[in-house]
Amino acid sequence: MRGAAMKLGQMISMDAGDILPPEFTQILARLRDQAHHMTARQLDEVLTAEWGVQWRARLSGFQGTPIAAASIGQVHRGRLPDGREIAIKIQYPGIARSIDADVDNVATLLRVTGLLPRELDLGPLLIEAKHQLHEEANYLREAWMMERYGELVGKDRAYLVPLPIPTLTTERILAMDYVEGTPIEAVAFAPQETRDAVAQALAQLVLRELFEWGVMQTDPNFANYRWQETTGRLVLLDFGAAREVPSVTAGGYHRLLMAALDGNRDEVRTAAVDAGFLGSAAASKHRRVIDEMIDVILAELGKPGPFDFGDRAFLGLLREQAAILAGDRTTWHLPPTDTLFVQRKISGTALLAARLKAHVDINRMIASYRDRGPAAMTDFSPKQ
């Protein structure tokens, strides 16, 4: 599987063990960093089309076996004539042309299996999903995003963003510095202090994206992070899914989070409806169940000390209550697309923190944004 279908599998595989059987999760997890590789002939055809017949002359070394392969392209190591080690992401042939059909096929699968009610209008989400995937398939845009993210991170020693190499980057090839790092999931075996530091850096990144930068890398695939034990830095990879966060979306999250910090159930419910998380029909018809769910969440957030992401016992109760809402298909609701993409990043970050069994003082981090609302969006439109 490649393209949109593979991305769906990657997202499903990020389950933290609360929904899927562990055996199924392990199988799907291979999608995060493995896929069928291009043949040597296909690889040569892409490189020749993008770099010319003498493409090997641009490098002093090229590793033919990819070091990673995902939904849109595969990554190879290379070396410049000056000895600089680089990573080269090469797009699968025809992948951009297949995006629209892939998304439509996934939507058809959801429909024919009855997983979604026919009354639910997927149109806006499908349009945005296609747009997002087409942007991810434009490596010139991703290189620009990578540069901008590097500027936003600046001198913050918690993060490291590779530098793209403009002279070797095209719409279908992205060349960048090769950065050493340990797969983020391996940190699960590190000491508690290290796991906590990694999770804190991940959570702080989300808050900065949402409330300071006005732009967010919305793909929380675990393969998009690495950890450098020697420097204590989180390596950020893959900026194809970086997108602007409208101020109204960030404002909705700000109101919701501040209400949660205050333990105000009514305000949380109202903010959830206003932000589009919750449909007004469900909020009215199932208010008791929704209030019970909010109370569970507020009780967890209200516990003293750092939040224990590894303690997920409360999710069982939430699943039981959510099943009641899910059973009433007449009140199903599709949140705004910007909210869905932001929530994808937030949920994925929480899942990774759960995988690490990390302890993070998330309340203190959120509270630091109480008196400074969401910033205006950063101009993240690639310059022409």
Coordinates of C-alpha atoms in Angstrom, one line a residue:
M1 CA 0.0 0.0 0.0
R2 CA 1.1 3.5 -0.8
G3 CA -0.5 7.0 -0.9
A4 CA -3.7 7.8 1.0
A5 CA -4.5 4.1 1.8
M6 CA -1.1 3.6 3.4
K7 CA -1.5 6.9 5.4
L8 CA -4.7 5.6 6.8
G9 CA -2.9 2.4 7.9
Q10 CA -0.2 4.5 9.5
M11 CA -2.7 6.5 11.5
I12 CA -4.5 3.3 12.7
S13 CA -1.2 1.8 13.7
M14 CA -0.6 4.6 16.2
D15 CA -3.1 3.1 18.6
A16 CA -1.6 2.9 22.0
G17 CA -3.1 -0.5 22.8
D18 CA -6.5 0.8 23.9
I19 CA -8.4 -0.3 20.8
L20 CA -6.5 -2.7 18.6
P21 CA -5.0 -6.1 19.6
P22 CA -1.3 -5.7 20.1
E23 CA -0.5 -8.2 17.3
F24 CA -2.5 -6.2 14.8
T25 CA -0.9 -3.0 16.0
Q26 CA 2.6 -4.5 15.5
I27 CA 1.8 -5.5 11.9
L28 CA 0.4 -2.1 11.0
A29 CA 3.4 -0.4 12.7
R30 CA 5.6 -1.6 9.9
L31 CA 3.8 0.9 7.7
R32 CA 5.4 3.8 9.6
D33 CA 8.9 3.1 8.2
Q34 CA 8.5 0.2 5.7
A35 CA 6.9 -0.2 2.3
H36 CA 7.7 -1.9 -1.0
H37 CA 10.8 -0.2 -2.4
M38 CA 11.1 1.1 -5.9
T39 CA 13.0 -1.2 -8.2
A40 CA 16.5 -0.1 -9.2
R41 CA 15.1 0.8 -12.7
Q42 CA 12.3 3.0 -11.2
L43 CA 14.8 4.7 -8.9
D44 CA 17.1 5.5 -11.8
E45 CA 14.3 6.8 -13.9
V46 CA 13.1 9.2 -11.2
L47 CA 16.7 10.5 -10.5
T48 CA 17.4 10.8 -14.2
A49 CA 14.2 12.8 -14.8
E50 CA 14.9 15.1 -11.9
W51 CA 18.7 15.4 -11.9
G52 CA 19.7 14.5 -15.4
V53 CA 21.4 11.5 -17.0
Q54 CA 24.7 12.2 -15.2
W55 CA 23.0 12.4 -11.8
R56 CA 25.6 10.3 -10.1
A57 CA 28.2 13.1 -10.8
R58 CA 26.4 15.3 -8.3
L59 CA 27.3 12.9 -5.5
S60 CA 30.4 11.2 -4.2
G61 CA 28.3 8.4 -2.7
F62 CA 24.8 7.0 -2.9
Q63 CA 23.3 4.1 -1.0
G64 CA 21.0 2.2 -3.2
T65 CA 19.0 0.5 -0.5
P66 CA 16.6 3.0 1.2
I67 CA 16.9 3.7 4.9
A68 CA 13.2 4.4 5.2
A69 CA 10.2 4.0 2.9
A70 CA 6.7 5.4 3.6
S71 CA 3.5 6.4 1.8
I72 CA 4.8 9.0 -0.7
G73 CA 8.5 8.4 -1.1
Q74 CA 11.5 6.5 0.2
V75 CA 14.7 7.9 1.7
H76 CA 18.3 7.1 0.8
R77 CA 21.6 8.2 2.2
G78 CA 24.1 10.0 0.1
R79 CA 27.3 12.1 0.2
L80 CA 28.2 15.3 -1.4
P81 CA 31.6 15.8 -3.1
D82 CA 32.7 17.9 -0.1
G83 CA 32.0 14.9 2.2
R84 CA 28.7 16.2 3.7
E85 CA 26.3 13.4 4.5
I86 CA 22.8 13.9 3.2
A87 CA 19.4 12.2 3.2
I88 CA 17.5 12.1 -0.1
K89 CA 13.8 11.6 -0.2
I90 CA 12.6 10.3 -3.6
Q91 CA 9.0 10.2 -4.6
Y92 CA 7.4 7.1 -5.9
P93 CA 6.5 7.4 -9.7
G94 CA 2.9 8.4 -10.3
I95 CA 2.1 8.9 -6.6
A96 CA 0.9 12.5 -7.1
R97 CA -1.5 11.4 -9.9
S98 CA -3.0 8.7 -7.7
I99 CA -3.9 10.9 -4.7
D100 CA -7.5 11.9 -5.8
A101 CA -8.4 8.3 -6.7
D102 CA -6.8 6.9 -3.4
V103 CA -8.8 9.3 -1.3
D104 CA -12.0 8.5 -3.1
N105 CA -11.4 4.8 -2.7
V106 CA -10.9 5.2 1.0
A107 CA -14.1 7.2 1.2
T108 CA -15.9 4.5 -0.7
L109 CA -14.6 1.8 1.6
L110 CA -15.9 3.8 4.6
R111 CA -19.3 4.1 2.9
V112 CA -19.8 0.5 1.7
T113 CA -18.7 -1.0 5.0
G114 CA -21.3 1.2 6.8
L115 CA -18.6 2.6 9.2
L116 CA -20.0 6.1 8.6
P117 CA -23.7 7.1 8.2
R118 CA -24.7 8.2 4.7
E119 CA -26.1 11.4 6.2
L120 CA -22.6 12.5 7.2
D121 CA -21.2 14.9 4.6
L122 CA -17.6 13.9 3.9
G123 CA -17.3 16.3 1.0
P124 CA -15.4 19.1 2.7
L125 CA -13.0 16.7 4.4
L126 CA -12.3 14.8 1.2
I127 CA -11.5 18.0 -0.6
E128 CA -9.1 19.1 2.2
A129 CA -7.5 15.6 2.4
K130 CA -6.7 15.7 -1.3
H131 CA -5.3 19.2 -1.0
Q132 CA -3.2 18.2 1.9
L133 CA -1.8 15.1 0.2
H134 CA -1.0 17.1 -3.0
E135 CA 0.9 19.6 -0.9
E136 CA 2.8 16.7 0.8
A137 CA 3.8 15.5 -2.7
N138 CA 5.3 18.8 -3.6
Y139 CA 8.9 18.6 -2.2
L140 CA 9.7 22.1 -3.1
R141 CA 7.0 23.3 -0.7
E142 CA 8.2 20.9 2.0
A143 CA 11.8 22.3 1.6
W144 CA 10.4 25.8 2.1
M145 CA 8.5 24.6 5.2
M146 CA 11.6 23.0 6.6
E147 CA 13.5 26.2 6.3
R148 CA 10.7 28.2 8.0
Y149 CA 10.5 25.7 10.8
G150 CA 14.2 25.9 11.3
E151 CA 13.8 29.7 11.7
L152 CA 10.9 29.3 14.1
V153 CA 12.8 26.8 16.3
G154 CA 15.7 29.2 16.2
K155 CA 18.3 28.6 19.0
D156 CA 15.9 26.4 21.1
R157 CA 18.2 23.6 22.2
A158 CA 15.3 21.2 22.6
Y159 CA 14.8 20.7 18.8
L160 CA 16.9 20.1 15.7
V161 CA 15.6 20.7 12.2
P162 CA 17.7 19.5 9.2
L163 CA 18.6 22.0 6.5
P164 CA 17.4 21.4 2.9
I165 CA 19.8 21.5 0.0
P166 CA 18.2 23.8 -2.6
T167 CA 20.5 22.8 -5.5
L168 CA 19.4 19.2 -5.2
T169 CA 15.8 19.6 -4.3
T170 CA 13.0 19.4 -6.9
E171 CA 9.3 18.8 -6.8
R172 CA 9.9 15.0 -6.5
I173 CA 13.3 14.9 -4.7
L174 CA 14.1 16.5 -1.4
A175 CA 17.7 16.6 -0.3
M176 CA 18.6 17.6 3.3
D177 CA 21.3 17.1 5.9
Y178 CA 21.5 13.6 7.3
V179 CA 20.9 13.8 11.0
E180 CA 21.7 11.0 13.4
G181 CA 19.1 10.0 15.8
T182 CA 17.3 7.1 17.6
P183 CA 13.8 6.1 16.6
I184 CA 11.5 7.9 19.0
E185 CA 9.8 4.6 20.0
A186 CA 13.1 3.3 21.3
V187 CA 13.0 6.0 24.0
A188 CA 10.3 3.8 25.7
F189 CA 13.2 1.8 27.1
A190 CA 15.1 4.8 28.4
P191 CA 15.1 6.0 32.0
Q192 CA 12.0 7.8 33.2
E193 CA 13.8 11.1 33.2
T194 CA 14.6 10.8 29.5
R195 CA 11.1 9.7 28.6
D196 CA 9.7 12.7 30.5
A197 CA 12.0 15.1 28.8
V198 CA 11.1 13.8 25.3
A199 CA 7.3 14.0 26.0
Q200 CA 7.7 17.5 27.4
A201 CA 9.5 18.6 24.3
L202 CA 6.7 17.1 22.2
A203 CA 3.9 18.7 24.2
Q204 CA 5.7 22.1 24.2
L205 CA 6.1 21.9 20.4
V206 CA 2.3 21.4 20.0
L207 CA 1.6 24.4 22.2
R208 CA 4.1 26.6 20.4
E209 CA 2.6 25.6 17.1
L210 CA -0.9 26.3 18.2
F211 CA -0.5 29.4 20.3
E212 CA 2.8 31.1 19.2
W213 CA 3.5 30.2 15.5
G214 CA 0.1 29.8 14.0
V215 CA 1.4 26.9 12.0
M216 CA 1.5 23.2 12.8
Q217 CA 3.1 20.0 11.3
T218 CA -0.1 18.0 11.5
D219 CA 1.3 14.5 10.8
P220 CA 2.3 12.9 14.1
N221 CA 3.6 9.7 12.6
F222 CA 6.2 8.4 15.0
A223 CA 8.7 8.1 12.2
N224 CA 8.7 11.9 11.9
Y225 CA 10.7 12.2 15.1
R226 CA 14.2 11.1 16.2
W227 CA 15.9 11.5 19.6
Q228 CA 19.6 12.4 20.0
E229 CA 20.7 11.0 23.4
T230 CA 24.1 12.8 23.2
T231 CA 22.6 16.2 22.7
G232 CA 19.2 15.7 24.4
R233 CA 17.5 17.1 21.3
L234 CA 14.3 16.1 19.5
V235 CA 14.9 15.8 15.7
L236 CA 12.0 17.0 13.6
L237 CA 11.5 15.4 10.2
D238 CA 8.9 15.6 7.4
F239 CA 7.2 19.0 7.0
G240 CA 4.9 18.1 4.1
A241 CA 1.9 18.2 6.4
A242 CA 2.7 21.6 7.9
R243 CA -0.3 23.9 7.5
E244 CA -1.5 27.2 8.9
V245 CA -3.8 27.2 12.0
P246 CA -6.6 29.8 11.6
S247 CA -6.9 32.1 14.6
V248 CA -10.5 31.0 15.2
T249 CA -9.3 27.3 15.5
A250 CA -6.5 28.2 17.9
G251 CA -8.9 30.4 19.8
G252 CA -11.3 27.6 20.2
Y253 CA -8.6 25.4 21.7
H254 CA -7.5 28.2 24.0
R255 CA -10.9 28.6 25.4
L256 CA -11.4 24.9 25.8
L257 CA -8.1 24.3 27.5
M258 CA -8.5 27.2 29.9
A259 CA -12.0 26.0 30.9
A260 CA -10.5 22.6 31.5
L261 CA -7.8 24.1 33.8
D262 CA -10.5 25.9 35.7
G263 CA -12.5 22.6 36.1
N264 CA -15.5 24.3 34.6
R265 CA -17.7 21.6 33.1
D266 CA -20.3 23.9 31.6
E267 CA -17.7 26.1 30.0
V268 CA -15.9 23.0 28.6
R269 CA -19.1 21.7 27.0
T270 CA -20.0 25.1 25.6
A271 CA -16.4 25.6 24.2
A272 CA -16.4 22.2 22.7
V273 CA -19.6 22.9 20.8
D274 CA -18.5 26.4 19.7
A275 CA -15.2 25.0 18.5
G276 CA -16.9 22.3 16.5
F277 CA -15.6 19.4 18.5
L278 CA -19.0 18.4 19.6
G279 CA -22.3 18.7 17.6
S280 CA -25.1 20.7 19.1
A281 CA -27.5 17.9 18.6
A282 CA -25.4 15.4 20.6
A283 CA -24.7 18.0 23.3
S284 CA -28.5 18.5 23.7
K285 CA -29.7 14.9 23.3
H286 CA -26.9 13.3 25.3
R287 CA -26.0 16.0 27.8
R288 CA -25.8 13.6 30.8
V289 CA -23.4 11.3 29.1
I290 CA -21.2 14.1 27.7
D291 CA -21.1 15.7 31.2
E292 CA -20.0 12.4 32.7
M293 CA -17.2 12.2 30.1
I294 CA -16.1 15.8 30.8
D295 CA -16.1 15.0 34.6
V296 CA -13.8 12.0 34.0
I297 CA -11.4 14.2 32.0
L298 CA -11.4 17.0 34.5
A299 CA -10.8 14.6 37.4
E300 CA -7.7 13.3 35.6
L301 CA -6.4 16.7 34.8
G302 CA -7.1 17.8 38.4
K303 CA -4.9 15.3 40.0
P304 CA -1.8 16.8 41.7
G305 CA 1.6 16.5 40.2
P306 CA 2.6 15.7 36.6
F307 CA 0.1 14.0 34.3
D308 CA 0.8 10.3 34.0
F309 CA 0.3 9.5 30.3
G310 CA 1.0 5.9 31.0
D311 CA -2.0 5.5 33.3
R312 CA -4.8 5.1 30.8
A313 CA -7.3 3.3 33.1
F314 CA -9.8 6.1 32.8
L315 CA -10.1 5.5 29.0
G316 CA -12.2 2.4 29.6
L317 CA -14.9 4.5 31.2
L318 CA -14.7 7.0 28.4
R319 CA -15.0 4.3 25.8
E320 CA -18.2 3.0 27.4
Q321 CA -19.7 6.5 27.4
A322 CA -18.5 7.2 23.9
A323 CA -20.2 4.0 22.7
I324 CA -23.5 5.5 23.7
L325 CA -22.9 8.5 21.6
A326 CA -21.6 6.4 18.7
G327 CA -24.7 4.3 18.8
D328 CA -26.9 7.3 17.9
R329 CA -25.8 7.9 14.3
T330 CA -28.4 10.7 13.9
T331 CA -26.2 12.9 16.1
W332 CA -22.9 12.1 14.4
H333 CA -21.0 15.3 13.6
L334 CA -17.9 16.1 11.5
P335 CA -15.8 18.9 13.0
P336 CA -14.2 21.6 10.9
T337 CA -11.3 20.3 8.8
D338 CA -8.8 22.6 10.4
T339 CA -9.9 21.3 13.8
L340 CA -9.5 17.7 12.6
F341 CA -5.9 18.3 11.4
V342 CA -4.9 20.0 14.6
Q343 CA -6.6 17.3 16.7
R344 CA -4.8 14.6 14.7
K345 CA -1.5 16.2 15.9
I346 CA -2.6 16.5 19.5
S347 CA -4.0 13.0 19.7
G348 CA -0.9 11.5 18.0
T349 CA 1.3 13.4 20.5
A350 CA -0.7 12.1 23.4
L351 CA -0.4 8.5 22.0
L352 CA 3.3 8.9 21.7
A353 CA 3.6 10.2 25.3
A354 CA 1.5 7.2 26.4
R355 CA 3.8 4.8 24.5
L356 CA 6.7 6.4 26.5
K357 CA 4.7 6.2 29.8
A358 CA 5.9 9.7 30.4
H359 CA 5.1 12.1 33.3
V360 CA 4.6 15.7 32.2
D361 CA 3.3 18.7 34.1
I362 CA 0.9 19.5 31.3
N363 CA -1.3 21.8 33.4
R364 CA 1.6 24.1 34.1
M365 CA 2.5 24.2 30.4
I366 CA -1.0 25.1 29.4
A367 CA -1.4 27.6 32.2
S368 CA 1.5 29.6 30.8
Y369 CA -0.7 30.5 27.9
R370 CA -3.6 31.8 29.9
D371 CA -2.9 35.5 29.5
R372 CA -1.6 35.3 26.0
G373 CA -4.1 34.2 23.5
P374 CA -3.3 32.6 20.1
A375 CA -0.9 34.6 17.9
A376 CA -1.7 35.6 14.4
M377 CA -0.9 33.0 11.8
T378 CA 2.7 33.0 10.5
D379 CA 2.9 33.7 6.8
F380 CA 3.6 30.2 5.6
S381 CA 2.7 30.5 2.0
P382 CA 5.7 29.5 -0.1
K383 CA 7.2 32.6 -1.8
Q384 CA 6.9 32.5 -5.6

